[in-house]
Short mmCIF file of C-alpha atoms in Angstrom, two decimals:
data_model
loop_
_atom_site.label_atom_id
_atom_site.label_comp_id
_atom_site.label_asym_id
_atom_site.label_seq_id
_atom_site.Cartn_x
_atom_site.Cartn_y
_atom_site.Cartn_z
CA MET A 1 10.26 124.21 97.95
CA TYR A 2 9.79 127.98 97.97
CA GLU A 3 6.54 127.88 96.02
CA ASN A 4 5.11 125.07 98.16
CA ALA A 5 5.87 127.02 101.32
CA THR A 6 4.09 130.04 99.87
CA VAL A 7 0.98 128.05 99.04
CA ILE A 8 0.83 126.66 102.58
CA SER A 9 1.05 130.18 104.01
CA LEU A 10 -1.97 131.32 101.97
CA LYS A 11 -4.66 129.69 104.08
CA GLY A 12 -7.59 132.06 104.03
CA ALA A 13 -6.29 134.00 101.02
CA THR A 14 -8.55 134.99 98.16
CA PRO A 15 -9.17 132.40 95.43
CA GLY A 16 -7.37 134.64 92.95
CA ALA A 17 -4.30 134.90 95.18
CA ARG A 18 -4.15 131.10 95.66
CA ARG A 19 -4.53 130.38 91.94
CA HIS A 20 -1.89 132.97 91.08
CA THR A 21 0.66 131.53 93.51
CA ALA A 22 -0.01 127.93 92.44
CA ALA A 23 0.41 128.90 88.80
CA ASN A 24 3.78 130.48 89.56
CA GLY A 25 4.89 127.27 91.27
CA ARG A 26 3.91 125.04 88.33
CA HIS A 27 5.61 127.40 85.88
CA ALA A 28 8.86 127.35 87.86
CA GLU A 29 8.86 123.54 88.15
CA ALA A 30 8.40 123.16 84.39
CA ALA A 31 11.21 125.57 83.60
CA GLY A 32 13.75 123.83 85.86
CA ASP A 33 16.30 125.27 88.25
CA THR A 34 18.43 126.83 85.53
CA PHE A 35 15.68 129.17 84.33
CA ARG A 36 13.28 131.22 86.39
CA PRO A 37 10.66 133.53 84.86
CA ALA A 38 10.62 137.19 85.80
CA VAL A 39 7.55 136.65 88.00
CA ALA A 40 9.36 134.09 90.13
CA THR A 41 12.34 136.44 90.43
CA ILE A 42 10.09 139.23 91.66
CA ASP A 43 8.48 136.88 94.17
CA ARG A 44 11.90 136.23 95.70
CA ILE A 45 11.99 139.82 96.96
CA PRO A 46 11.02 139.91 100.66
CA VAL A 47 7.39 140.92 100.98
CA TRP A 48 8.32 143.72 103.40
CA LEU A 49 11.13 145.31 101.35
CA PRO A 50 9.01 147.58 99.06
CA ALA A 51 7.06 148.89 102.06
CA MET A 52 10.26 149.60 103.99
CA LEU A 53 11.84 151.51 101.12
CA LEU A 54 8.74 153.55 100.35
CA SER A 55 8.06 154.36 104.00
CA VAL A 56 11.57 155.79 104.35
CA VAL A 57 10.94 157.97 101.29
CA THR A 58 7.51 159.15 102.45
CA ILE A 59 8.42 159.93 106.06
CA TRP A 60 11.67 161.75 105.32
CA PRO A 61 10.14 165.05 103.99
CA THR A 62 7.90 165.31 107.06
CA LEU A 63 10.70 165.24 109.65
CA GLY A 64 11.83 168.32 111.52
CA GLY A 65 12.83 169.70 114.89
CA TRP A 66 9.19 170.17 115.91
CA CYS A 67 6.42 167.91 117.11
CA SER A 68 2.68 168.37 117.31
CA LEU A 69 1.69 168.36 120.99
CA THR A 70 -1.68 167.70 122.63
CA PRO A 71 -2.81 167.84 126.28
CA ASP A 72 -2.07 164.12 126.58
CA SER A 73 1.45 164.73 125.27
CA PHE A 74 2.40 166.77 128.34
CA ASP A 75 1.09 164.04 130.64
CA TYR A 76 3.38 161.55 128.91
CA LEU A 77 6.32 163.96 129.05
CA THR A 78 5.75 164.67 132.74
CA SER A 79 5.91 160.97 133.58
CA ALA A 80 8.98 160.52 131.38
CA ARG A 81 10.79 163.43 133.06
CA SER A 82 10.02 162.03 136.49
CA LEU A 83 11.49 158.67 135.43
CA TYR A 84 14.53 160.36 133.94
CA GLU A 85 15.29 162.54 136.96
CA SER A 86 14.20 160.38 139.89
CA GLY A 87 13.86 156.86 138.51
CA ARG A 88 10.18 156.60 139.44
CA PHE A 89 6.79 157.78 138.26
CA PRO A 90 5.07 160.84 139.77
CA ASP A 91 3.55 160.14 143.16
CA ALA A 92 -0.03 160.19 141.90
CA TYR A 93 -2.63 158.08 140.14
CA LEU A 94 -1.75 158.08 136.42
CA MET A 95 -4.67 157.96 134.03
CA ARG A 96 -2.57 156.79 131.10
CA PRO A 97 -0.52 153.57 130.89
CA PRO A 98 3.25 153.85 131.42
CA GLY A 99 4.65 152.22 128.28
CA PHE A 100 4.98 155.35 126.15
CA PRO A 101 6.60 157.46 128.93
CA VAL A 102 9.14 154.66 129.46
CA LEU A 103 10.11 154.88 125.79
CA LEU A 104 10.33 158.67 126.00
CA THR A 105 12.57 158.64 129.07
CA PRO A 106 15.95 158.02 127.33
CA LEU A 107 15.08 160.65 124.72
CA LEU A 108 15.38 163.33 127.41
CA LEU A 109 19.15 162.96 127.03
CA PHE A 110 18.70 165.13 123.92
CA GLY A 111 16.81 167.99 125.58
CA ASP A 112 13.58 168.81 127.36
CA PRO A 113 11.25 168.47 125.58
CA PRO A 114 13.16 166.29 123.06
CA LEU A 115 11.02 167.13 120.04
CA LEU A 116 13.41 165.98 117.31
CA ALA A 117 14.20 162.73 119.13
CA ILE A 118 10.46 162.05 119.51
CA ARG A 119 9.96 162.58 115.78
CA LEU A 120 12.76 160.13 114.98
CA LEU A 121 11.24 157.54 117.33
CA LEU A 122 7.84 157.92 115.70
CA ALA A 123 9.41 157.72 112.23
CA ILE A 124 11.09 154.42 113.11
CA CYS A 125 7.74 153.10 114.35
CA PHE A 126 6.08 154.30 111.13
CA ILE A 127 8.60 152.37 109.02
CA ALA A 128 8.20 149.28 111.20
CA THR A 129 4.41 149.55 110.85
CA SER A 130 4.61 149.51 107.05
CA VAL A 131 6.94 146.49 107.13
CA LEU A 132 4.89 144.48 109.63
CA SER A 133 1.64 145.28 107.84
CA ALA A 134 2.91 143.48 104.74
CA VAL A 135 4.17 140.54 106.80
CA LEU A 136 0.92 140.19 108.77
CA LEU A 137 -1.33 140.22 105.71
CA THR A 138 0.69 137.86 103.51
CA PRO A 139 -1.21 134.70 104.61
CA MET A 140 -4.48 136.52 103.97
CA LEU A 141 -3.74 138.23 100.65
CA GLY A 142 -0.70 136.62 99.09
CA ARG A 143 2.69 138.24 98.56
CA ARG A 144 1.85 140.90 95.99
CA ALA A 145 -1.39 142.14 97.54
CA ALA A 146 0.26 142.21 100.99
CA SER A 147 3.11 144.27 99.54
CA LEU A 148 0.50 146.64 98.13
CA VAL A 149 -1.01 147.08 101.61
CA GLY A 150 2.44 147.90 102.96
CA LEU A 151 2.80 150.58 100.27
CA LEU A 152 -0.66 152.00 101.04
CA VAL A 153 0.22 152.21 104.74
CA SER A 154 3.38 154.12 103.80
CA LEU A 155 1.27 156.67 101.91
CA ASN A 156 -1.63 156.89 104.35
CA GLY A 157 -2.38 160.49 105.33
CA PRO A 158 -3.68 159.98 108.91
CA MET A 159 -0.76 157.65 109.57
CA LEU A 160 1.75 160.28 108.45
CA LEU A 161 0.07 162.96 110.57
CA GLN A 162 0.10 160.66 113.59
CA ALA A 163 3.83 160.13 113.07
CA ALA A 164 4.23 163.87 113.69
CA THR A 165 2.23 163.88 116.95
CA CYS A 166 3.55 163.02 120.41
CA LEU A 167 0.98 160.35 121.25
CA SER A 168 1.18 156.61 121.83
CA GLU A 169 -0.71 155.35 118.75
CA MET A 170 2.31 155.18 116.45
CA VAL A 171 4.45 153.39 119.04
CA PHE A 172 1.59 150.97 119.73
CA LEU A 173 1.17 150.00 116.06
CA PRO A 174 4.30 147.87 115.47
CA ILE A 175 3.82 146.15 118.85
CA GLU A 176 0.20 145.36 118.01
CA LEU A 177 1.09 144.02 114.55
CA GLY A 178 3.94 141.95 115.97
CA VAL A 179 1.59 140.30 118.48
CA LEU A 180 -0.96 139.53 115.75
CA ILE A 181 1.76 137.95 113.58
CA LEU A 182 2.84 135.70 116.45
CA ILE A 183 -0.76 134.83 117.31
CA ASP A 184 -1.45 133.84 113.71
CA ARG A 185 1.63 131.61 113.65
CA MET A 186 0.70 130.04 116.99
CA GLY A 187 -2.70 129.18 115.56
CA ARG A 188 -1.08 127.24 112.69
CA ALA A 189 1.70 125.56 114.69
CA ARG A 190 1.85 121.75 114.55
CA MET A 191 4.10 121.35 117.57
CA PRO A 192 4.33 123.28 120.88
CA ARG A 193 6.80 126.15 120.96
CA TRP A 194 6.90 127.34 124.54
CA ARG A 195 9.38 130.14 123.91
CA ALA A 196 7.21 131.58 121.12
CA HIS A 197 4.16 131.54 123.42
CA ALA A 198 6.12 133.29 126.16
CA VAL A 199 7.44 135.95 123.76
CA CYS A 200 3.97 136.53 122.31
CA GLY A 201 2.48 136.87 125.79
CA ALA A 202 5.18 139.27 126.96
CA LEU A 203 4.73 141.39 123.83
CA ALA A 204 0.96 141.44 124.40
CA GLY A 205 1.66 142.67 127.95
CA VAL A 206 3.83 145.44 126.52
CA ALA A 207 0.99 146.40 124.16
CA VAL A 208 -1.36 146.75 127.14
CA MET A 209 1.20 148.94 128.89
CA VAL A 210 1.43 151.25 125.87
CA ARG A 211 -2.31 151.48 125.15
CA THR A 212 -5.00 149.93 127.31
CA ILE A 213 -6.96 148.80 124.24
CA GLY A 214 -4.14 146.31 123.68
CA ALA A 215 -5.90 144.15 126.28
CA ALA A 216 -8.06 142.90 123.39
CA LEU A 217 -5.03 140.97 122.13
CA VAL A 218 -4.96 138.73 125.20
CA PRO A 219 -8.33 136.93 124.81
CA ILE A 220 -7.82 136.71 121.05
CA GLY A 221 -4.46 134.97 121.59
CA ALA A 222 -5.89 132.62 124.22
CA ILE A 223 -8.78 131.58 121.95
CA VAL A 224 -6.43 130.96 119.02
CA ILE A 225 -4.21 128.70 121.13
CA LEU A 226 -7.24 126.87 122.54
CA THR A 227 -8.70 126.19 119.09
CA ASN A 228 -5.44 124.98 117.52
CA PHE A 229 -6.51 121.33 117.36
CA ARG A 230 -3.22 120.34 115.72
CA LEU A 231 -1.78 120.34 119.24
CA PRO A 232 -2.74 117.84 121.94
CA LYS A 233 -5.07 119.14 124.64
CA ARG A 234 -2.35 119.03 127.30
CA ASP A 235 0.02 121.10 125.16
CA ARG A 236 -2.71 123.63 124.46
CA LEU A 237 -3.44 124.09 128.15
CA ILE A 238 0.25 124.58 128.94
CA ALA A 239 0.57 127.04 126.06
CA ILE A 240 -2.43 129.07 127.28
CA LEU A 241 -1.01 129.14 130.80
CA ILE A 242 2.37 130.39 129.55
CA PHE A 243 0.74 132.99 127.30
CA LEU A 244 -1.60 134.35 129.98
CA LEU A 245 1.05 134.47 132.71
CA THR A 246 3.52 136.42 130.58
CA ALA A 247 0.79 138.67 129.17
CA SER A 248 -0.61 139.59 132.59
CA SER A 249 2.60 140.04 134.58
CA MET A 250 3.34 143.69 133.72
CA PRO A 251 -0.31 144.87 133.71
CA ALA A 252 -0.80 143.17 137.10
CA MET A 253 2.17 145.00 138.61
CA TRP A 254 0.90 148.29 137.20
CA HIS A 255 -2.56 147.60 138.66
CA ILE A 256 -1.02 147.02 142.08
CA ARG A 257 0.83 150.31 141.80
CA GLN A 258 -2.33 152.18 140.78
CA SER A 259 -4.47 150.59 143.50
CA ALA A 260 -2.39 152.43 146.11
CA TYR A 261 -4.23 155.61 145.05
CA ALA A 262 -7.86 155.09 146.08
CA ASP A 263 -10.99 156.80 144.77
CA GLN A 264 -9.56 157.75 141.40
CA ASP A 265 -11.46 158.01 138.13
CA GLY A 266 -9.77 155.43 135.92
CA TYR A 267 -10.78 153.74 132.69
CA GLY A 268 -12.54 150.96 134.59
CA ARG A 269 -14.90 153.29 136.41
CA MET A 270 -15.41 155.34 133.26
CA TRP A 271 -17.07 152.43 131.45
CA PHE A 272 -19.78 152.03 134.08
CA GLN A 273 -20.37 155.62 135.18
CA PRO A 274 -21.28 158.48 132.84
CA ARG A 275 -19.04 161.50 132.47
CA ALA A 276 -20.36 164.87 133.54
CA ALA A 277 -20.35 166.01 129.90
CA GLU A 278 -22.72 163.18 128.94
CA GLN A 279 -25.47 164.69 131.13
CA THR A 280 -27.18 161.40 131.91
CA THR A 281 -27.84 159.26 134.95
CA ALA A 282 -27.95 155.99 132.99
CA THR A 283 -25.69 153.09 133.94
CA GLY A 284 -24.97 149.57 132.73
CA LEU A 285 -26.30 148.50 129.34
CA THR A 286 -28.51 151.57 129.08
CA LEU A 287 -25.45 153.82 129.29
CA GLN A 288 -23.60 151.75 126.70
CA GLY A 289 -26.60 151.89 124.38
CA GLN A 290 -26.71 155.67 124.64
CA ARG A 291 -23.01 155.87 123.89
CA LEU A 292 -23.35 153.58 120.89
CA ILE A 293 -26.04 155.83 119.43
CA ARG A 294 -24.08 159.00 120.18
CA PHE A 295 -20.52 157.96 119.33
CA GLY A 296 -20.91 154.88 117.11
CA GLY A 297 -21.65 156.89 113.99
CA ASP A 298 -18.60 159.07 114.60
CA ARG A 299 -16.37 155.98 114.84
CA LEU A 300 -17.69 154.66 111.52
CA ALA A 301 -17.04 158.05 109.92
CA ASP A 302 -13.51 157.95 111.35
CA LEU A 303 -13.11 154.46 109.85
CA LYS A 304 -13.78 155.96 106.44
CA ARG A 305 -11.37 158.84 107.06
CA ALA A 306 -8.65 156.37 108.00
CA VAL A 307 -8.57 154.72 104.56
CA ILE A 308 -10.04 157.16 102.01
CA PRO A 309 -7.84 160.08 100.85
CA ASN A 310 -9.50 163.14 102.37
CA GLN A 311 -7.94 165.84 100.20
CA LEU A 312 -8.69 164.39 96.76
CA LEU A 313 -11.91 162.45 97.39
CA TRP A 314 -13.42 165.27 99.40
CA ARG A 315 -16.89 164.72 98.01
CA ALA A 316 -17.08 161.48 100.00
CA PHE A 317 -17.07 163.63 103.14
CA GLN A 318 -19.77 166.08 102.10
CA LYS A 319 -23.52 165.75 101.70
CA PRO A 320 -25.24 163.86 100.15
CA TRP A 321 -22.38 161.35 99.76
CA ALA A 322 -20.98 161.47 103.29
CA GLY A 323 -23.53 159.14 104.87
CA ILE A 324 -23.64 156.80 101.87
CA THR A 325 -19.89 156.34 101.67
CA THR A 326 -19.58 155.92 105.44
CA ALA A 327 -22.24 153.20 105.45
CA LEU A 328 -20.68 151.47 102.42
CA VAL A 329 -17.14 151.37 103.84
CA ALA A 330 -18.37 150.30 107.28
CA LEU A 331 -20.58 147.59 105.79
CA ILE A 332 -17.74 146.16 103.68
CA VAL A 333 -15.25 146.16 106.55
CA ILE A 334 -17.59 144.70 109.19
CA ALA A 335 -19.21 142.14 106.88
CA VAL A 336 -15.92 140.90 105.37
CA ALA A 337 -14.20 140.79 108.76
CA GLY A 338 -17.12 138.84 110.22
CA TYR A 339 -17.11 136.42 107.28
CA ARG A 340 -13.39 135.77 107.62
CA VAL A 341 -13.72 135.17 111.35
CA LEU A 342 -16.47 132.60 110.80
CA ARG A 343 -14.94 131.02 107.69
CA TYR A 344 -11.23 131.04 108.47
CA ARG A 345 -11.18 131.76 112.24
CA SER A 346 -8.86 134.65 111.51
CA PRO A 347 -7.52 136.30 114.70
CA THR A 348 -6.62 139.52 112.91
CA GLU A 349 -10.18 140.24 111.83
CA ALA A 350 -11.52 139.12 115.21
CA TYR A 351 -9.26 141.71 116.85
CA LEU A 352 -10.51 144.34 114.38
CA LEU A 353 -14.15 143.69 115.28
CA VAL A 354 -13.51 143.64 119.03
CA VAL A 355 -11.59 146.92 119.05
CA LEU A 356 -14.04 148.60 116.67
CA GLY A 357 -16.88 147.58 118.99
CA VAL A 358 -15.10 148.95 122.05
CA LEU A 359 -14.27 152.24 120.33
CA SER A 360 -17.91 152.64 119.28
CA LEU A 361 -18.72 152.99 123.00
CA TRP A 362 -15.79 155.30 123.83
CA PRO A 363 -17.36 158.51 125.21
CA TRP A 364 -14.94 161.00 123.63
CA ASP A 365 -14.78 162.44 120.15
CA GLU A 366 -11.03 162.18 119.50
CA GLY A 367 -11.14 161.96 115.72
CA VAL A 368 -9.50 159.55 113.34
CA ARG A 369 -6.48 158.94 115.57
CA LEU A 370 -8.42 156.26 117.45
CA LEU A 371 -8.70 154.25 114.22
CA VAL A 372 -5.05 154.66 113.19
CA PRO A 373 -3.96 151.42 114.97
CA LEU A 374 -6.56 149.53 112.92
CA THR A 375 -5.73 151.11 109.56
CA PRO A 376 -3.44 148.32 108.18
CA ILE A 377 -6.04 145.67 109.00
CA ILE A 378 -8.88 147.73 107.50
CA LEU A 379 -6.89 148.23 104.30
CA GLY A 380 -6.21 144.48 104.15
CA VAL A 381 -9.91 143.64 104.57
CA ILE A 382 -10.98 146.07 101.85
CA LEU A 383 -8.29 144.79 99.47
CA TRP A 384 -9.27 141.16 100.16
CA PHE A 385 -12.87 142.04 99.26
CA GLY A 386 -11.77 143.79 96.06
CA ILE A 387 -9.59 140.87 94.94
CA ALA A 388 -12.34 138.33 95.68
CA LEU A 389 -14.85 140.44 93.74
CA LEU A 390 -12.57 140.79 90.72
CA SER A 391 -11.74 137.08 90.73
CA ARG A 392 -15.45 136.30 90.37
CA VAL A 393 -16.43 139.04 87.93
CA MET A 394 -13.34 138.92 85.68
CA PRO A 395 -11.36 135.81 86.65
CA ARG A 396 -9.08 135.76 83.58
CA ARG A 397 -8.30 139.46 83.24
CA ALA A 398 -5.29 140.05 85.46
CA TRP A 399 -4.66 143.44 83.84
CA VAL A 400 -7.81 144.80 85.51
CA GLY A 401 -6.41 144.12 88.98
CA ARG A 402 -3.01 145.57 88.06
CA SER A 403 -4.64 148.68 86.62
CA ALA A 404 -6.76 149.13 89.76
CA ALA A 405 -3.72 148.72 92.02
CA THR A 406 -1.76 151.25 89.97
CA ALA A 407 -4.63 153.77 90.09
CA ILE A 408 -4.97 153.37 93.86
CA LEU A 409 -1.24 153.86 94.37
CA LEU A 410 -1.21 156.99 92.19
CA LEU A 411 -4.19 158.38 94.13
CA CYS A 412 -2.41 157.77 97.43
CA VAL A 413 0.80 159.33 96.10
CA ALA A 414 -1.18 162.44 95.20
CA GLU A 415 -2.69 162.44 98.70
CA TRP A 416 0.80 162.09 100.19
CA THR A 417 1.93 165.22 98.32
CA GLN A 418 -0.99 167.10 99.88
CA VAL A 419 -0.03 165.90 103.36
CA VAL A 420 3.60 166.92 102.85
CA ALA A 421 2.45 170.33 101.59
CA SER A 422 0.43 170.81 104.78
CA MET A 423 3.37 170.08 107.06
CA PRO A 424 4.74 173.69 107.11
CA VAL A 425 1.38 174.93 108.38
CA MET A 426 1.32 172.18 110.99
CA GLU A 427 4.86 173.10 112.01
CA GLN A 428 3.95 176.78 112.32
CA LYS A 429 0.98 176.02 114.57
CA SER A 430 3.01 173.63 116.71
CA CYS A 431 5.84 176.13 117.14
CA LYS A 432 3.39 178.91 118.06
CA ARG A 433 1.75 176.74 120.71
CA MET A 434 5.11 175.89 122.20
CA SER A 435 6.04 179.58 122.16
CA ASP A 436 2.78 180.45 123.95
CA ALA A 437 3.46 177.77 126.56
CA THR A 438 7.00 179.08 127.09
CA ARG A 439 5.73 182.62 127.57
CA PHE A 440 3.10 181.46 130.06
CA ALA A 441 5.77 179.56 132.02
CA SER A 442 7.77 182.79 132.26
CA GLN A 443 4.70 184.70 133.41
CA LEU A 444 4.06 182.12 136.12
CA ALA A 445 7.58 182.66 137.43
CA LEU A 446 7.27 186.48 137.36
CA GLU A 447 3.72 187.04 138.57
CA LEU A 448 2.83 184.15 140.87
CA PRO A 449 4.80 182.94 143.91
CA GLU A 450 5.78 179.28 143.88
CA SER A 451 4.48 178.79 147.42
CA ARG A 452 0.85 179.26 146.35
CA ASP A 453 -1.48 176.93 144.50
CA VAL A 454 -2.67 178.14 141.12
CA ALA A 455 -5.81 177.20 139.21
CA CYS A 456 -5.85 177.66 135.42
CA ILE A 457 -9.43 177.73 134.14
CA CYS A 458 -10.47 177.60 130.49
CA ARG A 459 -13.31 176.26 128.41
CA ASN A 460 -13.27 172.57 127.62
CA GLY A 461 -11.71 171.84 124.22
CA TYR A 462 -10.05 175.24 123.73
CA ASN A 463 -6.38 175.62 122.70
CA LEU A 464 -5.77 177.68 125.82
CA LYS A 465 -5.71 174.45 127.79
CA LEU A 466 -2.63 173.40 125.80
CA THR A 467 -0.95 176.71 126.69
CA PHE A 468 -1.63 176.17 130.38
CA LEU A 469 -0.47 172.54 130.32
CA GLY A 470 2.69 173.43 128.42
CA GLY A 471 3.43 176.26 130.83
CA LYS A 472 2.92 173.97 133.80
CA TYR A 473 5.31 171.41 132.30
CA LEU A 474 8.00 173.93 131.35
CA SER A 475 7.79 175.81 134.68
CA ARG A 476 8.09 172.52 136.64
CA ARG A 477 5.37 173.65 139.04
CA ASN A 478 3.40 170.80 140.54
CA ASN A 479 0.99 173.10 142.36
CA VAL A 480 -0.63 174.30 139.13
CA ARG A 481 -4.00 172.72 138.40
CA ILE A 482 -5.71 172.85 134.99
CA ILE A 483 -9.50 172.97 135.13
CA ASP A 484 -11.76 172.39 132.13
CA PHE A 485 -14.78 174.62 132.50
CA GLY A 486 -17.95 172.78 131.54
CA PRO A 487 -21.33 174.31 130.72
CA ASP A 488 -22.85 173.07 133.99
CA GLN A 489 -20.16 174.48 136.28
CA ASN A 490 -20.04 177.70 138.28
CA ILE A 491 -16.79 179.58 137.77
CA SER A 492 -16.88 181.29 141.14
CA ARG A 493 -17.06 177.95 142.91
CA LEU A 494 -14.07 176.70 140.97
CA LEU A 495 -11.97 179.44 142.59
CA ILE A 496 -12.78 178.38 146.15
CA GLY A 497 -9.64 177.16 147.89
CA TYR A 498 -7.19 178.82 145.49
CA TYR A 499 -5.37 182.01 146.32
CA TYR A 500 -4.40 182.62 142.68
CA ALA A 501 -6.18 181.70 139.48
CA VAL A 502 -5.36 182.22 135.83
CA ILE A 503 -8.62 182.45 133.93
CA ALA A 504 -9.50 182.83 130.27
CA ASN A 505 -10.64 186.36 129.45
CA ASP A 506 -13.83 185.10 127.80
CA LEU A 507 -14.88 183.57 131.13
CA ILE A 508 -14.36 186.71 133.26
CA PRO A 509 -17.85 188.14 132.50
CA ASP A 510 -19.34 184.97 134.02
CA LEU A 511 -17.35 185.40 137.24
CA GLU A 512 -19.18 186.75 140.25
CA MET A 513 -16.63 189.33 141.43
CA THR A 514 -16.36 190.06 145.11
CA ALA A 515 -14.85 192.95 147.01
CA ASN A 516 -11.75 191.05 148.05
CA MET A 517 -10.71 189.94 144.54
CA THR A 518 -8.86 191.75 141.80
CA THR A 519 -8.08 191.10 138.13
CA ILE A 520 -4.65 191.57 136.53
CA ALA A 521 -4.48 191.30 132.74
CA ILE A 522 -1.27 189.56 131.67
CA GLY A 523 -2.12 188.67 128.09
CA PRO A 524 -4.77 188.94 125.37
CA GLU A 525 -6.22 185.52 126.27
CA TYR A 526 -6.04 185.22 130.05
CA SER A 527 -5.80 187.21 133.28
CA ILE A 528 -4.88 186.60 136.92
CA ILE A 529 -7.69 186.56 139.46
CA CYS A 530 -6.43 186.88 143.05
CA GLN A 531 -7.35 188.17 146.47
CA LYS A 532 -6.44 191.74 147.31
#
């Protein structure tokens, strides 16, 4: 019974994985119930257990009472603090979805900012991601290869670094994988399960509320339900209705809340209008084509960084191999994912292609963190390709596959040691940035009256922005505005309407000083510009 159930769950698996599982079943039947070979005993271990155990071991040395913070982190913390203290979000249009701040809100019981509590939350999500990765990929790869993917996720460098950063990607990952698992099971169901469709839809709605890109899960789920011809047409229509209603309920309420703040630059407008930094007047398909040319290559390079150990295989990221390896990894992932969508109608790979296409048009260079939510799926696709290739080239040499898996694991373990060794440096930088933000908050209280608006001006992309944002958060001053200075802006005009301004010292030479303004140096990096 156990072996038969495993074979049924391997629809879309590699030929080698199917033959291996079927052979185990025949061997067990011949031996009888009183004797089970060692292979069958190993296969009784839950597919997620090795990944769970290893992820606990790998994440433990990285934990600490610090957390890497970014400008987005303080936006999330500001919303969470407003929920914690007043029970509602800040009275303003919020650029980022509310799911992550809601999860951060109870953590404020342990301090403000609750850095250690955030790290523990992200660690739990990291462990859950490793577990769910193995579960999701079992129908595709078979038990052993899926367990290997779970282990690789546990050792993945970008994943470990993201688990030390106060951003929503790590929280989004287990939700995303859970939705994909439920979608896959809905696509193979032989009888309607209304509760499962409602749960899957609600979880997809939660994914959208954590990260907007989770909206890609909704059409994928609807198409899978619609094409499940094992169910009668009437049942499929009811299932789609249940799924879509539950998936859209929370995003719809959030949209109503946001629509109360008119004329705001949200994600929707961003897709159809160029940013100032893009320096173009193009719109529509022309704009998207320009973005694909400008940012698409960066996304493919990030795809490679998400799955190839950066510290040990560093030559893959330098000329002349950088472009070759990027093209090779991207070609394998896109081609195999496309093949599996056409051949097996796999929702997981369809989701991978949709999100990768959307990210290729995203007009920001945010690094590999954008690809972190896709990393388990990418690893599964690459491993599926490797197993299929070995099964054709050397179909009767199982030791080759085992040797390759062992070598990959050892390589990732070595990469993990490098990541752990880099954590003290990351901790030192994070603590210094928090110290700078705390000092700036104190200077705001001493030098600038709370009754006046303050503009903090720095160059776009500089670390000084993080100091200003942290100081604004810690000082609890809502009348402090952070302004990114772009190359096409005039600094003097930015100061119009503000009585006080804190400006980066490297921008002061560009300021057109007037007779009624004075400069007060309050630090090596920034000064106060105010009227006399």
